[in-house]
Amino acid sequence: LNFSPRADGTIPDEQVKLMLGIGQWLDVNGEAIYETRPWTKFGEGEALNNKPAYTGKDIRFTTKGDTLYAILMAWPGERAVVTSLAKGQKLSGKVTKVEMLGHKGELKFTQDAEGLKVAMPAEQPCQYAFTLKVATSPIDPKLPTVFVTGDSTASNVDRRGWADPFADYFDLTRVNVVNSARAGRSSRTFQTEGLWDKVLDNLKAGDFVLIQWGHNDGGPIDKDRARGSLPGLGDESQEFTMPRGNKELVHTFGWYMRKYISDIRAKGATPIVLSLTVRNIWKDGKVERGPGDYSRWSAEIAKAEGVTFVDVTNAVAEQYERMGQEKVKEIFPQDHTHTSAAGAGLVASLVVAGFKGLGDSPLVAYLSAKGKAVEPYPAAAQAQARPQMRLPEPANPNLPSLFLIGDST
Protein backbone atom coordinates (compact mmCIF):
# COMPACT_ATOMS: atom_id res chain seq x y z
CA LEU A 1 0.00 0.00 0.00
CA ASN A 2 1.43 3.32 -1.06
CA PHE A 3 0.67 6.53 0.82
CA SER A 4 1.63 9.91 -0.61
CA PRO A 5 1.71 12.43 2.26
CA ARG A 6 1.79 16.13 1.54
CA ALA A 7 4.79 18.28 2.50
CA ASP A 8 3.21 19.05 5.88
CA GLY A 9 2.82 15.32 6.64
CA THR A 10 -0.93 15.11 6.22
CA ILE A 11 -2.45 12.33 4.09
CA PRO A 12 -5.00 13.25 1.39
CA ASP A 13 -8.61 12.65 2.43
CA GLU A 14 -9.27 10.23 -0.44
CA GLN A 15 -6.41 8.02 0.70
CA VAL A 16 -7.60 8.17 4.31
CA LYS A 17 -11.08 7.16 3.19
CA LEU A 18 -9.67 4.27 1.16
CA MET A 19 -7.55 2.97 4.03
CA LEU A 20 -10.39 3.22 6.53
CA GLY A 21 -12.56 1.30 4.08
CA ILE A 22 -9.97 -1.47 3.89
CA GLY A 23 -9.81 -1.53 7.68
CA GLN A 24 -13.59 -1.79 7.95
CA TRP A 25 -13.58 -4.68 5.47
CA LEU A 26 -10.87 -6.47 7.46
CA ASP A 27 -12.87 -5.97 10.68
CA VAL A 28 -15.50 -8.22 9.11
CA ASN A 29 -13.43 -10.47 6.84
CA GLY A 30 -9.95 -10.52 8.36
CA GLU A 31 -10.41 -14.13 9.45
CA ALA A 32 -10.30 -15.09 5.76
CA ILE A 33 -6.97 -13.28 5.29
CA TYR A 34 -4.77 -13.51 8.38
CA GLU A 35 -2.86 -16.77 9.01
CA THR A 36 -4.50 -18.45 5.99
CA ARG A 37 -2.85 -20.44 3.23
CA PRO A 38 -3.59 -20.81 -0.48
CA TRP A 39 -6.08 -23.52 -1.37
CA THR A 40 -5.50 -26.07 -4.14
CA LYS A 41 -6.77 -23.44 -6.60
CA PHE A 42 -6.82 -19.70 -6.16
CA GLY A 43 -10.23 -18.92 -7.64
CA GLU A 44 -12.97 -19.43 -10.17
CA GLY A 45 -15.28 -17.25 -12.26
CA GLU A 46 -15.68 -15.15 -15.37
CA ALA A 47 -13.10 -12.50 -14.46
CA LEU A 48 -10.43 -15.15 -14.95
CA ASN A 49 -11.15 -14.83 -18.68
CA ASN A 50 -10.43 -11.08 -18.80
CA LYS A 51 -14.01 -10.02 -18.20
CA PRO A 52 -14.17 -6.27 -17.44
CA ALA A 53 -15.92 -6.50 -14.05
CA TYR A 54 -16.47 -8.95 -11.23
CA THR A 55 -19.75 -10.83 -10.92
CA GLY A 56 -21.18 -13.06 -8.22
CA LYS A 57 -19.56 -16.00 -10.00
CA ASP A 58 -16.06 -14.67 -9.30
CA ILE A 59 -14.67 -16.28 -6.17
CA ARG A 60 -11.23 -16.32 -4.51
CA PHE A 61 -10.16 -18.98 -2.01
CA THR A 62 -8.08 -19.15 1.15
CA THR A 63 -7.92 -21.91 3.73
CA LYS A 64 -7.07 -22.46 7.38
CA GLY A 65 -7.17 -25.94 8.90
CA ASP A 66 -10.40 -27.64 7.85
CA THR A 67 -12.04 -24.32 6.93
CA LEU A 68 -12.27 -23.01 3.37
CA TYR A 69 -12.97 -19.31 2.80
CA ALA A 70 -14.75 -18.52 -0.48
CA ILE A 71 -14.61 -14.76 -1.05
CA LEU A 72 -17.37 -13.63 -3.41
CA MET A 73 -16.03 -10.67 -5.39
CA ALA A 74 -19.58 -9.34 -6.00
CA TRP A 75 -22.97 -9.98 -4.39
CA PRO A 76 -24.53 -12.96 -6.22
CA GLY A 77 -28.15 -12.26 -5.38
CA GLU A 78 -30.28 -14.82 -3.58
CA ARG A 79 -27.91 -17.74 -4.15
CA ALA A 80 -24.17 -18.30 -4.52
CA VAL A 81 -22.80 -21.30 -6.40
CA VAL A 82 -19.25 -22.50 -5.74
CA THR A 83 -18.53 -24.84 -8.64
CA SER A 84 -15.18 -25.98 -7.22
CA LEU A 85 -17.12 -27.69 -4.43
CA ALA A 86 -19.31 -29.78 -6.72
CA LYS A 87 -19.86 -33.35 -5.63
CA GLY A 88 -17.53 -35.76 -7.34
CA GLN A 89 -14.77 -33.23 -7.99
CA LYS A 90 -11.43 -34.14 -6.45
CA LEU A 91 -11.05 -30.60 -5.14
CA SER A 92 -14.12 -30.94 -2.96
CA GLY A 93 -14.48 -32.18 0.58
CA LYS A 94 -17.61 -33.01 2.48
CA VAL A 95 -19.20 -29.70 3.48
CA THR A 96 -20.55 -29.75 7.03
CA LYS A 97 -21.48 -26.10 7.65
CA VAL A 98 -21.61 -22.76 5.80
CA GLU A 99 -21.58 -19.29 7.37
CA MET A 100 -20.96 -15.75 6.12
CA LEU A 101 -18.47 -13.58 7.97
CA GLY A 102 -20.31 -10.65 9.54
CA HIS A 103 -23.66 -12.48 9.53
CA LYS A 104 -24.97 -14.33 12.58
CA GLY A 105 -26.12 -17.89 12.09
CA GLU A 106 -25.57 -20.67 9.58
CA LEU A 107 -26.64 -20.48 5.95
CA LYS A 108 -28.72 -23.12 4.21
CA PHE A 109 -26.87 -25.01 1.48
CA THR A 110 -27.00 -27.99 -0.83
CA GLN A 111 -24.17 -29.74 -2.65
CA ASP A 112 -24.66 -31.47 -6.00
CA ALA A 113 -22.88 -32.03 -9.30
CA GLU A 114 -23.16 -28.31 -10.19
CA GLY A 115 -21.50 -27.06 -7.03
CA LEU A 116 -22.08 -25.89 -3.47
CA LYS A 117 -25.30 -23.82 -3.56
CA VAL A 118 -25.71 -21.39 -0.68
CA ALA A 119 -28.79 -19.33 0.19
CA MET A 120 -27.55 -15.79 0.81
CA PRO A 121 -28.71 -13.69 3.78
CA ALA A 122 -31.12 -10.81 3.22
CA GLU A 123 -28.55 -8.12 4.12
CA GLN A 124 -24.97 -7.63 2.99
CA PRO A 125 -22.54 -7.65 5.95
CA CYS A 126 -20.09 -5.27 4.27
CA GLN A 127 -19.78 -3.11 1.16
CA TYR A 128 -17.37 -5.17 -0.95
CA ALA A 129 -16.30 -8.83 -1.33
CA PHE A 130 -18.34 -11.19 0.85
CA THR A 131 -16.81 -14.20 2.56
CA LEU A 132 -18.41 -17.62 2.87
CA LYS A 133 -16.87 -19.66 5.67
CA VAL A 134 -17.14 -23.30 4.61
CA ALA A 135 -16.39 -26.04 7.13
CA THR A 136 -15.25 -29.17 5.33
CA SER A 137 -14.25 -32.68 6.26
CA PRO A 138 -12.39 -34.82 3.74
CA ILE A 139 -12.98 -37.88 5.89
CA ASP A 140 -15.80 -40.35 5.44
CA PRO A 141 -15.86 -42.02 8.87
CA LYS A 142 -17.05 -45.27 7.35
CA LEU A 143 -13.86 -45.65 5.28
CA PRO A 144 -10.24 -46.24 6.27
CA THR A 145 -8.04 -43.16 5.95
CA VAL A 146 -4.48 -42.70 4.73
CA PHE A 147 -2.87 -39.69 6.47
CA VAL A 148 0.38 -38.16 5.18
CA THR A 149 2.67 -36.33 7.62
CA GLY A 150 5.67 -34.41 6.40
CA ASP A 151 6.99 -31.01 5.32
CA SER A 152 6.81 -28.76 2.23
CA THR A 153 8.14 -31.52 -0.01
CA ALA A 154 4.82 -33.27 0.69
CA SER A 155 2.48 -30.25 0.97
CA ASN A 156 3.12 -27.05 -0.96
CA VAL A 157 1.22 -24.34 -2.79
CA ASP A 158 -0.11 -25.05 -6.29
CA ARG A 159 0.04 -28.82 -5.69
CA ARG A 160 3.85 -28.79 -5.63
CA GLY A 161 4.17 -31.29 -2.78
CA TRP A 162 4.05 -35.00 -3.67
CA ALA A 163 1.15 -35.69 -1.27
CA ASP A 164 -1.01 -33.04 -2.97
CA PRO A 165 -1.71 -35.27 -6.03
CA PHE A 166 -1.28 -38.50 -4.02
CA ALA A 167 -5.05 -38.98 -3.67
CA ASP A 168 -5.35 -39.27 -7.46
CA TYR A 169 -3.79 -42.74 -7.22
CA PHE A 170 -6.51 -44.09 -4.88
CA ASP A 171 -10.14 -45.08 -5.24
CA LEU A 172 -11.72 -42.42 -3.03
CA THR A 173 -14.98 -44.35 -2.81
CA ARG A 174 -13.09 -46.97 -0.79
CA VAL A 175 -10.49 -44.96 1.17
CA ASN A 176 -9.91 -41.39 2.38
CA VAL A 177 -6.56 -39.76 1.62
CA VAL A 178 -5.70 -36.75 3.81
CA ASN A 179 -2.59 -34.65 3.28
CA SER A 180 -1.78 -33.49 6.82
CA ALA A 181 1.79 -32.45 5.95
CA ARG A 182 2.69 -28.85 6.75
CA ALA A 183 5.39 -26.76 5.11
CA GLY A 184 8.35 -25.73 7.23
CA ARG A 185 7.88 -28.33 9.95
CA SER A 186 10.20 -30.99 11.31
CA SER A 187 9.60 -34.22 13.21
CA ARG A 188 9.82 -32.06 16.33
CA THR A 189 7.77 -28.95 15.48
CA PHE A 190 4.92 -30.93 13.89
CA GLN A 191 4.43 -32.31 17.39
CA THR A 192 5.20 -29.23 19.50
CA GLU A 193 2.86 -26.99 17.46
CA GLY A 194 -0.08 -29.34 18.03
CA LEU A 195 -0.38 -30.43 14.41
CA TRP A 196 0.18 -34.07 15.32
CA ASP A 197 -2.58 -33.89 17.94
CA LYS A 198 -5.02 -32.86 15.21
CA VAL A 199 -4.11 -35.96 13.20
CA LEU A 200 -4.54 -38.16 16.27
CA ASP A 201 -7.97 -36.63 16.93
CA ASN A 202 -9.16 -38.03 13.57
CA LEU A 203 -7.15 -41.26 13.60
CA LYS A 204 -9.04 -44.51 14.15
CA ALA A 205 -8.39 -48.24 14.07
CA GLY A 206 -7.75 -49.50 10.54
CA ASP A 207 -6.24 -46.21 9.31
CA PHE A 208 -2.72 -45.69 7.95
CA VAL A 209 -0.19 -42.91 8.61
CA LEU A 210 2.75 -42.18 6.30
CA ILE A 211 5.66 -40.68 8.26
CA GLN A 212 8.32 -38.75 6.34
CA TRP A 213 10.65 -36.38 8.18
CA GLY A 214 14.22 -35.13 7.97
CA HIS A 215 14.51 -32.23 5.56
CA ASN A 216 14.13 -29.65 8.34
CA ASP A 217 15.42 -31.66 11.30
CA GLY A 218 19.00 -30.66 10.62
CA GLY A 219 18.26 -26.95 11.07
CA PRO A 220 19.08 -24.81 14.12
CA ILE A 221 17.44 -26.01 17.32
CA ASP A 222 17.14 -22.69 19.17
CA LYS A 223 17.78 -20.02 16.51
CA ASP A 224 16.03 -18.67 13.43
CA ARG A 225 13.02 -20.93 12.83
CA ALA A 226 14.13 -23.17 15.73
CA ARG A 227 12.91 -26.43 14.26
CA GLY A 228 15.87 -28.81 14.42
CA SER A 229 15.99 -32.01 16.47
CA LEU A 230 18.99 -33.58 18.16
CA PRO A 231 20.81 -35.84 15.69
CA GLY A 232 20.71 -39.60 16.07
CA LEU A 233 18.39 -42.37 17.21
CA GLY A 234 19.02 -42.45 20.95
CA ASP A 235 16.94 -41.19 23.85
CA GLU A 236 19.09 -38.16 24.64
CA SER A 237 17.40 -34.85 25.35
CA GLN A 238 18.56 -31.33 26.13
CA GLU A 239 16.80 -28.18 27.32
CA PHE A 240 17.11 -25.11 25.11
CA THR A 241 15.91 -21.52 25.38
CA MET A 242 13.90 -20.68 22.29
CA PRO A 243 13.95 -17.32 20.43
CA ARG A 244 10.77 -16.22 22.25
CA GLY A 245 12.35 -16.91 25.63
CA ASN A 246 10.47 -20.12 26.45
CA LYS A 247 12.37 -23.25 27.43
CA GLU A 248 11.85 -26.53 25.58
CA LEU A 249 13.17 -30.04 26.15
CA VAL A 250 14.37 -31.17 22.72
CA HIS A 251 14.78 -34.86 21.84
CA THR A 252 16.54 -36.78 19.09
CA PHE A 253 15.12 -37.43 15.63
CA GLY A 254 14.76 -41.08 16.61
CA TRP A 255 12.77 -40.22 19.75
CA TYR A 256 10.23 -38.16 17.78
CA MET A 257 9.92 -40.87 15.11
CA ARG A 258 9.33 -43.56 17.72
CA LYS A 259 6.66 -41.38 19.34
CA TYR A 260 4.80 -41.16 16.03
CA ILE A 261 4.90 -44.93 15.67
CA SER A 262 3.81 -45.53 19.27
CA ASP A 263 0.93 -43.04 19.06
CA ILE A 264 -0.32 -44.57 15.81
CA ARG A 265 -0.23 -48.10 17.16
CA ALA A 266 -2.06 -46.99 20.30
CA LYS A 267 -4.96 -45.97 18.05
CA GLY A 268 -5.04 -49.33 16.30
CA ALA A 269 -3.72 -47.77 13.07
CA THR A 270 -0.74 -48.72 10.89
CA PRO A 271 2.44 -46.59 10.77
CA ILE A 272 4.47 -46.58 7.54
CA VAL A 273 7.89 -44.90 7.42
CA LEU A 274 9.12 -43.26 4.22
CA SER A 275 12.64 -42.12 3.42
CA LEU A 276 13.12 -38.60 2.10
CA THR A 277 12.51 -37.08 -1.30
CA VAL A 278 15.62 -36.21 -3.30
CA ARG A 279 17.09 -32.76 -3.83
CA ASN A 280 18.40 -31.55 -7.18
CA ILE A 281 22.05 -31.73 -6.13
CA TRP A 282 24.44 -33.70 -8.34
CA LYS A 283 28.05 -34.86 -8.20
CA ASP A 284 29.86 -36.91 -10.82
CA GLY A 285 26.60 -37.74 -12.59
CA LYS A 286 24.92 -39.02 -9.43
CA VAL A 287 22.12 -37.23 -7.62
CA GLU A 288 22.46 -36.69 -3.87
CA ARG A 289 20.74 -39.23 -1.66
CA GLY A 290 20.59 -36.90 1.33
CA PRO A 291 20.34 -34.69 3.19
CA GLY A 292 22.34 -36.07 6.08
CA ASP A 293 21.58 -39.45 7.61
CA TYR A 294 17.83 -39.02 7.94
CA SER A 295 16.82 -41.55 5.29
CA ARG A 296 19.16 -44.15 6.77
CA TRP A 297 17.92 -43.39 10.28
CA SER A 298 14.32 -43.73 9.07
CA ALA A 299 15.12 -47.16 7.65
CA GLU A 300 16.80 -48.26 10.87
CA ILE A 301 13.87 -47.05 13.00
CA ALA A 302 11.40 -48.89 10.76
CA LYS A 303 13.40 -52.13 11.10
CA ALA A 304 13.80 -51.77 14.86
CA GLU A 305 10.11 -51.04 15.38
CA GLY A 306 8.91 -53.68 12.94
CA VAL A 307 6.99 -51.32 10.67
CA THR A 308 6.77 -51.05 6.89
CA PHE A 309 9.49 -48.97 5.23
CA VAL A 310 9.23 -47.48 1.73
CA ASP A 311 12.51 -46.49 0.10
CA VAL A 312 11.35 -43.28 -1.56
CA THR A 313 14.90 -41.90 -1.71
CA ASN A 314 16.35 -44.52 -4.04
CA ALA A 315 13.15 -44.87 -6.08
CA VAL A 316 13.26 -41.14 -6.85
CA ALA A 317 17.04 -40.91 -7.22
CA GLU A 318 17.18 -43.75 -9.74
CA GLN A 319 14.39 -42.17 -11.78
CA TYR A 320 16.19 -38.80 -11.75
CA GLU A 321 19.40 -40.44 -12.93
CA ARG A 322 17.54 -42.14 -15.78
CA MET A 323 16.09 -38.74 -16.76
CA GLY A 324 19.43 -36.95 -16.55
CA GLN A 325 20.46 -33.75 -14.82
CA GLU A 326 19.11 -31.34 -17.44
CA LYS A 327 15.63 -32.91 -17.53
CA VAL A 328 15.46 -33.03 -13.74
CA LYS A 329 16.37 -29.35 -13.57
CA GLU A 330 13.12 -28.54 -15.38
CA ILE A 331 11.01 -29.86 -12.49
CA PHE A 332 12.87 -27.77 -9.87
CA PRO A 333 11.91 -24.19 -10.86
CA GLN A 334 12.31 -22.63 -7.41
CA ASP A 335 15.27 -24.21 -5.62
CA HIS A 336 16.99 -27.59 -5.24
CA THR A 337 14.44 -28.99 -2.76
CA HIS A 338 10.93 -28.16 -4.01
CA THR A 339 9.58 -29.53 -7.28
CA SER A 340 7.01 -28.16 -9.70
CA ALA A 341 3.51 -29.62 -9.80
CA ALA A 342 4.70 -31.99 -12.53
CA GLY A 343 7.60 -33.05 -10.34
CA ALA A 344 5.25 -33.61 -7.40
CA GLY A 345 3.14 -35.90 -9.58
CA LEU A 346 6.23 -37.85 -10.55
CA VAL A 347 7.31 -38.30 -6.92
CA ALA A 348 3.77 -39.30 -5.92
CA SER A 349 3.80 -42.02 -8.56
CA LEU A 350 7.14 -43.27 -7.24
CA VAL A 351 5.78 -43.44 -3.68
CA VAL A 352 2.98 -45.61 -5.06
CA ALA A 353 5.57 -47.65 -6.96
CA GLY A 354 7.38 -48.19 -3.67
CA PHE A 355 4.26 -49.57 -2.00
CA LYS A 356 3.54 -51.85 -4.92
CA GLY A 357 7.10 -53.12 -4.96
CA LEU A 358 6.77 -54.36 -1.38
CA GLY A 359 4.23 -56.92 -2.54
CA ASP A 360 2.38 -57.16 0.76
CA SER A 361 1.24 -53.57 1.36
CA PRO A 362 -2.48 -53.36 2.22
CA LEU A 363 -2.63 -49.95 0.51
CA VAL A 364 -2.40 -51.63 -2.89
CA ALA A 365 -5.98 -52.86 -2.48
CA TYR A 366 -7.26 -49.26 -2.50
CA LEU A 367 -5.53 -48.04 -5.67
CA SER A 368 -7.49 -46.40 -8.48
CA ALA A 369 -6.99 -47.24 -12.15
CA LYS A 370 -4.23 -44.63 -12.22
CA GLY A 371 -2.54 -46.24 -9.23
CA LYS A 372 -2.86 -49.73 -10.67
CA ALA A 373 -1.10 -48.56 -13.84
CA VAL A 374 2.06 -47.57 -11.91
CA GLU A 375 4.96 -50.00 -12.32
CA PRO A 376 6.25 -51.34 -8.97
CA TYR A 377 9.59 -50.16 -7.67
CA PRO A 378 11.41 -53.53 -7.45
CA ALA A 379 10.96 -55.21 -4.10
CA ALA A 380 14.47 -56.64 -4.31
CA ALA A 381 15.90 -53.14 -4.40
CA GLN A 382 13.89 -52.15 -1.34
CA ALA A 383 14.98 -55.26 0.54
CA GLN A 384 18.55 -54.29 -0.19
CA ALA A 385 17.77 -50.79 1.07
CA ARG A 386 16.61 -51.96 4.51
CA PRO A 387 18.01 -51.04 6.93
CA GLN A 388 21.13 -49.46 5.44
CA MET A 389 19.68 -47.75 2.36
CA ARG A 390 22.03 -50.01 0.34
CA LEU A 391 25.67 -50.37 1.14
CA PRO A 392 27.35 -47.01 1.80
CA GLU A 393 29.78 -45.64 -0.74
CA PRO A 394 33.06 -43.91 0.12
CA ALA A 395 32.51 -40.21 0.73
CA ASN A 396 35.71 -39.25 -1.06
CA PRO A 397 36.83 -41.70 -3.77
CA ASN A 398 40.23 -39.93 -3.93
CA LEU A 399 41.14 -41.21 -0.46
CA PRO A 400 41.96 -44.77 0.62
CA SER A 401 38.92 -46.52 2.13
CA LEU A 402 38.58 -48.88 5.10
CA PHE A 403 35.61 -51.25 4.66
CA LEU A 404 34.06 -52.98 7.69
CA ILE A 405 31.85 -56.02 7.16
CA GLY A 406 29.89 -57.92 9.78
CA ASP A 407 26.50 -58.38 11.36
CA SER A 408 24.30 -56.34 13.72
CA THR A 409 26.92 -56.50 16.49
XYZ file of N, CA and C in Angstrom, residues 37-43 61-63 91 152-166 168 179 183 331 333-334 338-346:
123
model
N -3.745 -19.934 4.261
C -2.850 -20.437 3.226
C -3.607 -20.526 1.915
N -2.898 -20.592 0.790
C -3.591 -20.809 -0.480
C -4.284 -22.162 -0.483
N -5.394 -22.243 -1.179
C -6.078 -23.519 -1.369
C -5.467 -24.219 -2.577
N -6.035 -25.343 -2.987
C -5.503 -26.070 -4.138
C -5.720 -25.326 -5.449
N -6.638 -24.363 -5.469
C -6.771 -23.444 -6.601
C -7.080 -22.071 -6.038
N -6.675 -21.026 -6.756
C -6.816 -19.702 -6.164
C -8.192 -19.101 -6.377
N -8.928 -19.534 -7.425
C -10.227 -18.916 -7.641
C -10.979 -19.549 -8.798
N -10.189 -18.031 -3.118
C -10.165 -18.976 -2.011
C -8.947 -18.782 -1.116
N -9.160 -18.951 0.187
C -8.082 -19.152 1.148
C -8.512 -20.288 2.065
N -7.584 -20.784 2.848
C -7.918 -21.909 3.731
C -7.137 -21.827 5.022
N -11.385 -31.743 -5.967
C -11.055 -30.601 -5.136
C -11.993 -30.481 -3.947
N 7.211 -29.402 3.492
C 6.812 -28.759 2.235
C 7.112 -29.600 1.008
N 7.943 -30.622 1.132
C 8.138 -31.518 -0.011
C 6.919 -32.400 -0.225
N 6.052 -32.496 0.809
C 4.816 -33.269 0.694
C 3.592 -32.381 0.522
N 3.616 -31.168 1.069
C 2.480 -30.252 0.968
C 2.994 -28.864 0.646
N 2.624 -28.360 -0.532
C 3.116 -27.053 -0.960
C 2.039 -26.374 -1.804
N 2.201 -25.080 -2.008
C 1.219 -24.342 -2.793
C 1.201 -24.847 -4.232
N 0.055 -24.676 -4.877
C -0.107 -25.047 -6.287
C 0.190 -26.526 -6.544
N -0.131 -27.372 -5.551
C 0.042 -28.823 -5.689
C 1.484 -29.198 -6.019
N 2.433 -28.535 -5.360
C 3.848 -28.789 -5.626
C 4.487 -29.705 -4.582
N 3.693 -30.255 -3.674
C 4.167 -31.292 -2.777
C 3.654 -32.640 -3.251
N 4.428 -33.716 -3.073
C 4.049 -34.996 -3.670
C 2.732 -35.527 -3.104
N 2.396 -35.185 -1.847
C 1.152 -35.694 -1.266
C -0.071 -34.908 -1.718
N 0.139 -33.792 -2.436
C -1.007 -33.039 -2.970
C -1.729 -33.842 -4.058
N -1.026 -34.429 -5.036
C -1.714 -35.271 -6.034
C -1.795 -36.738 -5.636
N -1.346 -37.093 -4.447
C -1.278 -38.498 -4.024
C -2.647 -39.170 -4.067
N -4.943 -38.887 -6.111
C -5.349 -39.275 -7.464
C -5.081 -40.751 -7.744
N -3.936 -35.208 3.229
C -2.586 -34.652 3.284
C -2.483 -33.740 4.503
N 4.119 -27.343 5.539
C 5.387 -26.758 5.106
C 6.155 -26.176 6.286
N 12.070 -29.680 -13.480
C 11.006 -29.860 -12.492
C 11.383 -29.269 -11.134
N 11.852 -25.588 -10.413
C 11.910 -24.192 -10.859
C 12.287 -23.196 -9.775
N 12.145 -23.583 -8.511
C 12.314 -22.629 -7.412
C 13.666 -22.760 -6.726
N 12.365 -28.133 -3.733
C 10.926 -28.161 -4.013
C 10.671 -28.292 -5.516
N 9.861 -29.266 -5.871
C 9.580 -29.525 -7.277
C 8.436 -28.643 -7.788
N 8.210 -28.710 -9.077
C 7.011 -28.155 -9.702
C 5.851 -29.112 -9.453
N 4.660 -28.722 -9.912
C 3.507 -29.615 -9.798
C 3.748 -30.909 -10.577
N 4.385 -30.790 -11.751
C 4.699 -31.989 -12.531
C 5.678 -32.883 -11.779
N 6.651 -32.274 -11.141
C 7.599 -33.049 -10.343
C 6.936 -33.714 -9.160
N 5.978 -33.018 -8.529
C 5.250 -33.607 -7.403
C 4.468 -34.832 -7.853
N 3.862 -34.751 -9.050
C 3.139 -35.899 -9.580
C 4.060 -37.080 -9.826
N 5.258 -36.782 -10.319
C 6.232 -37.846 -10.551
C 6.614 -38.525 -9.239
